[in-house]
Amino acid sequence: MSEENDILEMESLSDTEELRGAAELGMIEEAVVYPEEFLPTYHSIKEGAKVAKAEEAEFNGKSDSLFFNDGVRRIDFILVYEDEDKKEFEKRHTFQRRKRRREYFEASLMNMGLELEATKSVIDDKLMFVKVHMPWDVLCTYAEVLHIKLPIQPNDLASRPSPWRYLSCITKYFYPNEDLISKESEFFTAPFEKDRLEYFFVKDKDLFFTPSMRSRMAFYILSRAPYEIRGSIKKFGITKLLDSGVYKAAYPLHDSRFNVKSIEAGCPSERYLLYEEWAHPKSFYKMQPLDLIRKYYGEKIGIYFAWLGFYTIMLTLAAVVGLGCFIYGYKTQETSTWSKEVCDPEIGGKIVMCPQCDLCKYWTLNGTCETSKKLCIFDNFGTLVFAVFMAVWVTLFLEFWKRYQAELEYEWDTVEFLEQEEPPRPEYEAKCIYERKNPVTGVKEKVPYTACGRCIRVSIGMTTVLFWIMLILASIVAITVYRLAVFITFSAKLRNNDLKDLEPIKEYVTPQMATSVTASIISFVVIMILNILYERVAIWITDFELPRTKTDYENSLTLKMFLFQFVNYYSSCFYIAFAKGKVVGYPGEPVYLLGKYRNEECDPGGCLIELTTQLAIIMGGKAIWNNIQEVLLPWVKNLIFRYCTQATSEKVTPRWEQDYQLQPSSKLGLFHEYLEMVIQFGFVTLFVASFPLAPVLALINNLFEIRVDAWKTTTQFRRIVPEKAQDIGAWQPILQGIAILAVATNAMIIAFTSDMIPRLVYYWSFSVAPYGDHSHNTMEGYINSSLSMFSITDFPSNTLNISAPLNLTTCRYRDFRFPPGHPRQYQHNMYYWHVIAAKMAFIIVVEHVVYFTKFILSYVIPDVPYTVKEQIKREKYLTQVILHETNLKLVTRRLKPKEKETLSYEETKPSKDKLELDF
């Protein structure tokens, strides 16, 4: 069959088909499985050829060794499998096809130039560890395929001095110990090319490619090496072999134990250094060694910790201002005029409020005294200032992050990490059966679906996501119904004198507060359950859509997960902030949900305190839950594994077996870490007007989060396969979207959820003539003016079964309506329309002012620092000089006679003066 009709697939067939086809399995002659630009060293194994096997070697007793037994060839990757020949006899036939696949896979690896060495486990005789080594030629080949940038010349541009250099005697204690982690030399770099090797800064071939580069290239080959060929069907990839149980694990090696330096000569023990200066709790106050993190774990891990550290530093300013706002509110709660009126027995004690549900009792306003005092802490003029400050803060955070990210992109050689340089995912390549003309190159290429097929896949994915979002909204409606139903119960019980057991906290327990707290806890539980279910659905949808590259896959999954999480986490907060208590009617004509449940009302102090409670519970509960998942689970799993193997713990175990005992890294990588922080970012920005302490809680959580993530990555997990990353990916536009939305939500919280606007309208307009009786602007009388009057004789006879107190003819309720007996009784009065106009004007003015300020800041602050632009230009210039000189050398060779064809390196090497030409 022709190469064009070949089908590459990764899905395994059923067991019956596997056994039926086992006899037909042969090493057929095939030209190449992959296009040459993706896997240049691959050549198929000819039919009938003897399959090469990995050489076996006994463990040499060196527990810290990172090399084959010869001590020369470095281990770049480890494969672990269970020896099929040592299985029970009745099960042995089941594992034979696994053995055939494994042997063919290893033969393919050796055929592509990799070198393998197998060693038995010293703990479990059934386990075998296959060590993978990439020789120099193979490294050079795949460094070119992956466009890895390597040094060509030391950086000769003077770096800008640090503004903190004058305080170095103090700041040095907040940085990693330079005696342990020295600053790396800076180089100009260029994409590696084998033909121009002499132009690269090669001091030592063994150290030219870092261990993380070697592991990345090894995993690239492992992900594409075939393990079975049957006719036109080719199956490949270590991922599928791991899923089907052929291999139990595949991972790069840590270079030492985390708490003990390696005894091997020349080993840098970078894992030990990271633990001592980064992951250890004693180093919580130190800056992160980002260059070493990037060098050891790759750019993707490095950029995450860089972003998390930068976010935490910026949170410090927001936390200080938020804490100041909270202290201001706490100090002024006792002096608040309207709060005093609520608590005053002569004012609040004589105001009888209408029942808030059909079975509720009449109650006096001073019953909410403590709630009104707590509300003063969060609902004050300082909150308004803080909300505007946070809108500016989030803009500064995003703009300065872009600048810092641009510096990291240059320092870590990811400036030109473009989509066309990223290879397709093996899962994508496995489905390529249709041909199309590449719109860029004009060359025919294979794709896994037609334009119509892609449209169908995306449509199915979008429909599924919308269905799950609707499911969340349904759960929110269910919780709302719970709130309405249980409020009646709490109101009936808590208004009685049945709280003797709760005497210390009796004054704090109100029907609104009890309903809010229990509903928040139920909401949190529902959120966590739906998270677990939806994550699997989102992964399935993204797999079905079949994105081309790993970046496309992660961005698609990120968008789906965040849309779901946005609705899941924030919907209850949006309900309390903008829906609860807004459409309740008035006591004589209440509004009913589903014709049965009366809409719940806000406390006379407003819904802001409930929103604050909801935020505190979700943020606190989420932080505790995540830390349990991130710390306790991997620690307990490792503890159990060590306990199960403690009988043989006295034996000297090799480096690869020590790493095998650790937890495997998540298939989704850093997705959950990013998601956790972005959800937190939403709480800090979207609803900060109701909870100024949100940045303080976020800062405390992040200080722990950095060290917890560092600790678990360094001590509890196997070494993560290094990956290239230019930025934080799809999370950047998500953060920008949250920042834009935060301006509107905070303005609307202040306008519609808090009582700030009605108080301002009363202070400036209705406390003095012609509406008020006071001679000067004051807040005195505000509570009386904000509560409308209702005649109890106007209650429908079928809706209220509670008898009124003696001599009570009217009750009060929270609204701005005309009193009974007025020609327009129970209709909205002039105060109401003044307040609505003030709220709309406030939203429009604040939004326009803040958005304009954000636009000015975004325009004034450049995304890329000027010094970085200079260095990028310098690097491009040097690369062009080398390219020109190399081409000139090739032309010169062709023009000269044969006897003079060979030129010495000194004659053709670009002169130092040319390379150092100051542009």
Coordinates of N, CA, C and O in Angstrom, one line a residue, residues 7-96:
I7 N -2.2 4.6 7.6 CA -3.0 5.2 8.7 C -2.1 5.1 9.9 O -1.7 4.0 10.3
L8 N -1.9 6.2 10.6 CA -1.2 6.2 11.9 C -2.2 6.3 13.0 O -3.1 7.1 13.0
E9 N -2.2 5.3 13.9 CA -3.2 5.4 15.0 C -2.5 5.0 16.3 O -1.6 4.2 16.4
M10 N -3.1 5.6 17.4 CA -2.6 5.3 18.7 C -3.6 4.4 19.5 O -3.2 3.9 20.6
E11 N -4.9 4.4 19.1 CA -5.8 3.6 19.9 C -5.5 2.1 19.8 O -5.2 1.6 18.7
S12 N -5.6 1.4 20.9 CA -5.4 0.0 20.9 C -6.6 -0.8 20.4 O -7.8 -0.3 20.7
L13 N -6.5 -1.9 19.8 CA -7.6 -2.7 19.4 C -8.1 -3.5 20.6 O -7.4 -3.6 21.6
S14 N -9.2 -4.2 20.4 CA -9.7 -5.0 21.5 C -8.8 -6.2 21.7 O -8.0 -6.6 20.9
D15 N -8.9 -6.8 22.9 CA -8.1 -8.0 23.2 C -8.2 -9.1 22.2 O -7.3 -9.7 21.8
T16 N -9.5 -9.3 21.8 CA -9.7 -10.4 20.8 C -9.0 -10.1 19.5 O -8.3 -11.0 18.9
E17 N -9.1 -8.9 19.0 CA -8.4 -8.6 17.8 C -6.9 -8.6 18.0 O -6.1 -9.0 17.1
E18 N -6.4 -8.3 19.2 CA -4.9 -8.3 19.4 C -4.4 -9.7 19.3 O -3.4 -10.0 18.7
L19 N -5.2 -10.7 19.9 CA -4.7 -12.1 19.9 C -4.8 -12.6 18.5 O -4.0 -13.4 18.1
R20 N -5.9 -12.3 17.8 CA -6.1 -12.8 16.5 C -5.0 -12.3 15.5 O -4.5 -13.0 14.6
G21 N -4.5 -11.1 15.8 CA -3.5 -10.5 14.9 C -2.1 -10.7 15.3 O -1.2 -10.3 14.6
A22 N -1.9 -11.4 16.5 CA -0.6 -11.6 17.0 C 0.3 -12.4 16.0 O 1.5 -12.1 15.9
A23 N -0.3 -13.4 15.5 CA 0.4 -14.3 14.6 C 0.8 -13.6 13.3 O 1.9 -13.9 12.7
E24 N 0.0 -12.6 12.9 CA 0.3 -11.9 11.7 C 1.4 -10.7 11.9 O 1.8 -10.1 10.9
L25 N 1.7 -10.5 13.2 CA 2.6 -9.3 13.5 C 3.9 -9.6 12.9 O 4.6 -10.6 13.3
G26 N 4.4 -8.8 12.0 CA 5.7 -8.9 11.5 C 6.4 -7.6 11.3 O 5.8 -6.6 11.3
M27 N 7.7 -7.7 11.2 CA 8.5 -6.4 11.0 C 8.5 -6.1 9.5 O 9.4 -6.5 8.8
I28 N 7.5 -5.5 9.0 CA 7.3 -5.3 7.6 C 8.3 -4.2 7.1 O 8.7 -3.3 7.9
E29 N 8.6 -4.2 5.8 CA 9.5 -3.2 5.3 C 8.7 -2.0 4.9 O 7.7 -2.0 4.2
E30 N 9.1 -0.9 5.5 CA 8.4 0.4 5.3 C 9.4 1.5 5.2 O 10.4 1.4 6.0
A31 N 9.2 2.5 4.4 CA 10.2 3.5 4.2 C 10.4 4.3 5.4 O 11.5 4.4 6.0
V32 N 9.4 4.9 5.9 CA 9.5 5.9 7.0 C 8.1 6.1 7.6 O 7.1 6.1 6.9
V33 N 8.0 6.1 8.9 CA 6.7 6.4 9.6 C 6.4 7.8 9.6 O 5.2 8.2 9.5
Y34 N 7.4 8.7 9.8 CA 7.2 10.1 9.9 C 7.8 10.9 8.8 O 8.8 10.4 8.2
P35 N 7.3 12.1 8.5 CA 8.1 12.9 7.6 C 9.5 13.2 8.2 O 9.7 13.2 9.4
E36 N 10.4 13.3 7.3 CA 11.8 13.4 7.7 C 12.1 14.6 8.6 O 12.9 14.5 9.5
E37 N 11.3 15.7 8.4 CA 11.6 16.8 9.3 C 11.2 16.6 10.7 O 11.6 17.4 11.6
F38 N 10.3 15.7 11.0 CA 9.9 15.4 12.4 C 10.7 14.3 13.0 O 11.0 14.4 14.2
L39 N 11.1 13.3 12.3 CA 11.9 12.2 12.9 C 12.9 11.7 11.9 O 12.8 10.6 11.3
P40 N 14.0 12.5 11.7 CA 15.0 12.2 10.7 C 15.8 11.0 10.8 O 16.3 10.4 9.9
T41 N 15.9 10.4 12.1 CA 16.7 9.2 12.2 C 15.9 7.9 12.2 O 16.5 6.9 12.3
Y42 N 14.6 8.0 11.9 CA 13.8 6.8 11.9 C 14.0 6.0 10.6 O 13.9 6.6 9.5
H43 N 14.2 4.8 10.7 CA 14.1 3.8 9.6 C 13.5 2.6 10.0 O 13.8 2.0 11.1
S44 N 12.5 2.1 9.2 CA 11.7 1.0 9.7 C 12.6 -0.3 9.7 O 13.6 -0.4 9.1
I45 N 12.1 -1.2 10.6 CA 12.8 -2.5 10.7 C 12.3 -3.4 9.6 O 11.1 -3.6 9.4
K46 N 13.2 -4.0 8.9 CA 12.8 -4.9 7.8 C 12.2 -6.1 8.2 O 12.5 -6.6 9.3
E47 N 11.3 -6.6 7.4 CA 10.6 -7.9 7.7 C 11.6 -9.0 7.9 O 12.5 -9.2 7.0
G48 N 11.4 -9.8 8.9 CA 12.3 -10.9 9.1 C 13.6 -10.6 9.8 O 14.4 -11.5 10.2
A49 N 13.9 -9.3 10.0 CA 15.1 -8.9 10.7 C 15.1 -9.3 12.1 O 14.0 -9.2 12.8
K50 N 16.2 -9.6 12.7 CA 16.3 -9.9 14.1 C 16.1 -8.6 14.9 O 16.8 -7.6 14.7
V51 N 15.2 -8.6 15.9 CA 15.0 -7.5 16.7 C 16.0 -7.3 17.8 O 16.3 -8.2 18.6
A52 N 16.7 -6.2 17.8 CA 17.7 -5.9 18.8 C 17.1 -5.7 20.1 O 16.0 -5.2 20.3
K53 N 17.8 -6.2 21.2 CA 17.4 -6.0 22.5 C 18.3 -5.2 23.3 O 19.5 -5.2 23.0
A54 N 17.8 -4.6 24.4 CA 18.7 -3.8 25.2 C 19.6 -4.6 26.0 O 19.2 -5.7 26.5
E55 N 20.9 -4.2 26.1 CA 21.9 -5.0 26.8 C 21.5 -4.9 28.3 O 21.1 -3.9 28.8
E56 N 21.7 -6.0 29.0 CA 21.4 -6.1 30.4 C 22.7 -5.9 31.2 O 23.8 -6.3 30.8
A57 N 22.6 -5.2 32.4 CA 23.7 -5.0 33.2 C 23.3 -5.0 34.7 O 22.2 -4.5 35.0
E58 N 24.1 -5.5 35.5 CA 23.8 -5.5 37.0 C 24.0 -4.1 37.6 O 24.9 -3.4 37.1
F59 N 23.3 -3.8 38.6 CA 23.5 -2.6 39.3 C 24.9 -2.6 40.0 O 25.3 -3.5 40.6
N60 N 25.6 -1.5 39.7 CA 27.0 -1.4 40.2 C 27.2 -0.9 41.6 O 28.3 -0.7 42.0
G61 N 26.1 -0.7 42.3 CA 26.2 -0.3 43.7 C 26.4 1.2 43.9 O 26.4 1.7 45.0
K62 N 26.4 2.0 42.8 CA 26.6 3.5 42.9 C 25.2 4.1 43.0 O 24.5 4.2 42.0
S63 N 24.7 4.4 44.2 CA 23.3 4.9 44.3 C 23.0 6.2 43.7 O 21.9 6.5 43.4
D64 N 24.0 7.1 43.5 CA 23.8 8.4 43.0 C 24.2 8.5 41.5 O 24.2 9.6 41.0
S65 N 24.6 7.4 40.9 CA 25.1 7.5 39.5 C 24.0 7.9 38.6 O 22.8 7.4 38.7
L66 N 24.3 8.7 37.6 CA 23.4 9.2 36.6 C 23.9 8.7 35.2 O 23.5 9.2 34.2
F67 N 24.7 7.6 35.2 CA 25.3 7.1 34.0 C 25.1 5.6 33.9 O 24.7 4.9 34.8
F68 N 25.3 5.1 32.6 CA 25.3 3.7 32.4 C 26.5 3.1 33.3 O 27.3 3.8 33.9
N69 N 26.6 1.8 33.3 CA 27.6 1.1 34.1 C 29.0 1.5 33.7 O 30.0 1.4 34.5
D70 N 29.2 1.9 32.4 CA 30.5 2.3 31.9 C 30.9 3.7 32.5 O 32.1 4.1 32.4
G71 N 30.0 4.4 33.2 CA 30.3 5.7 33.8 C 30.6 6.8 32.8 O 31.0 7.9 33.2
V72 N 30.3 6.6 31.5 CA 30.5 7.6 30.4 C 29.2 8.1 29.9 O 29.0 9.3 29.7
R73 N 28.3 7.1 29.5 CA 27.1 7.5 28.8 C 26.0 8.0 29.9 O 25.7 7.2 30.8
R74 N 25.6 9.2 29.7 CA 24.6 9.8 30.7 C 23.2 9.2 30.4 O 22.8 9.0 29.3
I75 N 22.5 9.0 31.5 CA 21.1 8.5 31.4 C 20.2 9.7 31.1 O 20.1 10.7 31.9
D76 N 19.5 9.7 30.0 CA 18.6 10.8 29.6 C 17.1 10.5 29.9 O 16.3 11.4 30.0
F77 N 16.8 9.2 30.1 CA 15.4 8.9 30.4 C 15.4 7.5 31.0 O 16.3 6.7 30.7
I78 N 14.3 7.2 31.7 CA 14.2 5.9 32.3 C 12.8 5.3 31.9 O 11.8 6.0 32.0
L79 N 12.8 4.0 31.5 CA 11.6 3.3 31.2 C 11.5 2.1 32.2 O 12.5 1.5 32.5
V80 N 10.3 1.9 32.8 CA 10.1 0.9 33.8 C 9.0 -0.1 33.3 O 8.0 0.4 32.9
Y81 N 9.3 -1.4 33.3 CA 8.3 -2.4 33.0 C 8.4 -3.6 33.9 O 9.4 -3.8 34.6
E82 N 7.4 -4.4 33.9 CA 7.3 -5.6 34.7 C 7.7 -6.8 33.8 O 7.0 -7.0 32.8
D83 N 8.6 -7.6 34.2 CA 9.1 -8.7 33.3 C 8.0 -9.7 33.1 O 7.5 -10.3 34.1
E84 N 7.5 -9.8 31.9 CA 6.4 -10.7 31.5 C 6.7 -12.1 31.8 O 5.8 -12.9 32.1
D85 N 8.0 -12.5 31.7 CA 8.3 -14.0 31.9 C 8.2 -14.4 33.3 O 8.2 -15.6 33.6
K86 N 8.1 -13.5 34.3 CA 8.0 -13.8 35.7 C 6.5 -13.7 36.2 O 6.3 -13.8 37.4
K87 N 5.6 -13.6 35.2 CA 4.2 -13.6 35.6 C 3.7 -15.0 35.9 O 4.4 -16.0 35.5
E88 N 2.6 -15.1 36.5 CA 2.0 -16.5 36.8 C 1.7 -17.1 35.4 O 1.3 -16.5 34.5
F89 N 1.8 -18.5 35.4 CA 1.8 -19.2 34.1 C 0.4 -19.0 33.4 O 0.4 -18.8 32.2
E90 N -0.7 -19.0 34.2 CA -2.0 -18.9 33.6 C -2.3 -17.5 33.0 O -3.1 -17.3 32.2
K91 N -1.5 -16.5 33.5 CA -1.7 -15.2 33.0 C -0.6 -14.8 31.9 O -0.7 -13.7 31.3
R92 N 0.3 -15.7 31.7 CA 1.5 -15.3 30.9 C 1.1 -15.0 29.5 O 1.7 -14.1 28.9
H93 N 0.1 -15.7 28.9 CA -0.2 -15.5 27.5 C -0.8 -14.1 27.3 O -0.7 -13.5 26.3
T94 N -1.4 -13.6 28.4 CA -2.0 -12.2 28.3 C -1.0 -11.2 28.1 O -1.2 -10.1 27.5
F95 N 0.2 -11.4 28.7 CA 1.3 -10.4 28.7 C 2.3 -10.5 27.5 O 3.2 -9.7 27.4
Q96 N 2.1 -11.6 26.7 CA 3.0 -11.8 25.6 C 2.9 -10.7 24.5 O 3.9 -10.3 24.0

